[in-house]
Amino acid sequence: MVGFFYSRWSLLLGGLSLVWLVIIALVHLTAVQHIYLLENSGIMHDAGCAYTSPLLKRPSAWPIASFIGDSPSEPKASTLTMTENGKSVGRAHALHATIRANGLGDYSHWGNLILFSASDCSDPRANGRNYQVVVQPTLSQWAHVSWLVAIIVVGVIGKQYLLQVPRFRRVISNMNKLWRSLFLPTHRFLQRPMLSLAALFMLMACTGSVLVWIWSAETSIGLAVAGMYQISDSMMYWLCSNSLLDTGNFGHPLTTGEWCQRRATYPTFLSGIALIAQRNIFATLLMQALIASTAIYLAVRRSENSVGVLGAFLCAALLFIYATVDLFPMTMTENAGLVFGCVGIALLLHASERRDIVWMAGGIAMFSIALNARAGAFFVLPFLVLWAGITAWLSRTNVWHWVCIASIAIGAGFMLQAVLVLAAGGSPTRSYGNFSYVLYGLSVGGKGWQQVLIDHPELSGSDAVVSKAIYGFAWKNLTAHPELFLDGLKKNLSLFATSGTYGFEKLGAWSEFFKACWWLAWIPMFINRRNSAYLLAALCSLGVVLSAPFLLGDGGSRIFAATVAVDALQVAIGFSWAGIVITQGIRLGFLSVPVLSATSPMQSPSGRFSMEAGFVVFLFSLLLIPHVPMRDPPDHRPMKANQCANDEYAVVTYIGSGGTLLLDFDADDHKTDFLKSQIRYAGFIEGISSSAWWRDEALSFRGKSLLLAYQQDRSDPYAPGPYLVFADQHLSQFDGRTVHLCIDKQEKQMVFGLPYRRLNSITVLD
């Protein structure tokens, strides 16, 4: 009788769950756009050009469907569009400060509130125009949760009845074995030579395809226009690397010299790549991206032993997405940070398997170099020393020996930084000046690194002098108002809770899932704390978490490039552990909790060749190349060229090589060739983010080309430059040619925050 009722109620619950799944599917498939007129009675003035109106309407299928607005975790979640008198005006998802300051019909659907402006900054309640919003309903968070619960109920109850069929039982048994083999830690896939090479080739192919897509899309990404023309900090590092190749230093102390000494590892690393790539920006970016993808592969290959096949592929996907957004199209320090950081985690995971002190020292040294190349979560370093000591204790080896070697390895990055600065003719005392700006911003309540320039415009002098003065100001603020410093830390902690140090908002709708995996990973890392690999992930993550309150608000997720492999590994651990628990099922009402062996670590296949060791040698070769005379000395004889007027600069340069950067704006109806640095002007304008600080300067530029040129005539006392030039003609027609430029010394225009001078004439020399 009990079995009868159990069967009847199970069928009823399963049937209701199935009906609910059908209802949710129908609501999702039949959702239609809703059009609402904003009533004057609900519109209120916010500030400047901005007005607010609540979105009081609900979709007909509420609460299954709702109107989702933007949020900190999903800044472009809203589907709402606005019209003024039936015409589309302004941009969606605009920054609130931009709407208040500029108007222009921009708007933002934030939460349940619409912040908008009239096209002419007038009062929308009195200008006689009507404002309509068009919004597409989407499934609510409650609907997503109930859908997941219904899926589980249908699956569990359906399985109970299907298990009565012998053939289905065999299928379920085979599927369980397959899923367990994919989730459980193993070294049977990526360690196989052919499969390993195939995975590396696929990752490299994806990397090259992404770069080609970015270049052909003609949109502005980060600090690079169309992924080809470097601007701001990205351009500065390009200038430093080319100056190192041309003159043996990072440039004049008052321009790029002192600035690049702060982080000498990356411009030296970039110089080595640029030299091999013949200083062509496309070849350099491609080679840099392939190096980064190889480093990602090495980290993923070793992580498979801890997170299984699916976890390893998830780790690869997370690192690849991160690199696509913040690394591949730009010459920024994040590239070196990720490369050395991924190699570091690969070496340390190998050390945790072998209990090998040499691999341990190498991994910590790589992490130290990564954090000096891209300053970030320095608290990771002492936790690595702690990990070395615990690993030695678990292995019953000499703890103090391991701790001393690990402590010495920490100095590798700092020593390399000093050596590279000295090799470029600089002073190591001018390193690490960036944190003074960050500390000052925290000391006044988390107002950002630029606040010191606002509060103390009198700051001037060398980088070392300015940094020392800023540290002094910050210390005075800390002693006078420590509560402001705590407020600054609190703001960063709030940001950490929202996006993490990985920057989960990059993942769009999947951000909450992967964030949940990151938090869930603390359970298996605690349970398996005697497993050296899990302990490594846990302690490194603690170092990152402790660093986040100091850095996240100023640098965002990019500042954690050196330790992003730790975040990716932790997400993969949480995902894989959840998969193991689910596939093992529920027994006697308790979840089975897997505990990995800590006494018999898995061993890698035998073989003397190590991809990690070979890759490390290659990386150090790139750092050495710029300081070794591998090329013929530059020709100092003057090149034959037309004379320029006294009020003009005379420059001989190579278009498309030799370190030059070109951006050629073509007509919208012309087919562009990105290899000649051509982009459509409309695509350029459309791709500029509303929050880009250089937006206004870019919109005001009406020339045909922008050029960063290097002087090849070494008889010029100002050689090699560089020269920033704008032209009223298309310079892409001279791609691959040596040309002579006459550049106006007086007429200039600000673009991307730098003064560009007019090109008066150009002559082909070859």
mmCIF file of C-alpha atoms in Angstrom, residues 75 82 111 128 170 255 279 363 465 510 532 633 674 693 722:
data_model
loop_
_atom_site.group_PDB
_atom_site.id
_atom_site.type_symbol
_atom_site.label_atom_id
_atom_site.label_comp_id
_atom_site.label_asym_id
_atom_site.label_seq_id
_atom_site.Cartn_x
_atom_site.Cartn_y
_atom_site.Cartn_z
ATOM 1 C CA PRO A 75 26.073 45.697 -17.244
ATOM 2 C CA MET A 82 13.999 54.030 -26.201
ATOM 3 C CA GLY A 111 17.358 47.593 -12.082
ATOM 4 C CA GLY A 128 6.189 68.278 -26.168
ATOM 5 C CA ARG A 170 23.204 -0.844 -18.607
ATOM 6 C CA THR A 255 59.057 60.652 -21.972
ATOM 7 C CA ARG A 279 58.790 44.970 -35.656
ATOM 8 C CA GLY A 363 57.479 27.692 -10.031
ATOM 9 C CA VAL A 465 60.768 61.874 -6.358
ATOM 10 C CA TRP A 510 27.184 32.375 -17.208
ATOM 11 C CA SER A 532 49.446 19.251 -2.262
ATOM 12 C CA PRO A 633 74.515 48.070 -36.514
ATOM 13 C CA PHE A 674 43.332 45.118 -42.063
ATOM 14 C CA TRP A 693 38.146 58.791 -21.974
ATOM 15 C CA PRO A 722 58.941 58.587 -32.605
#
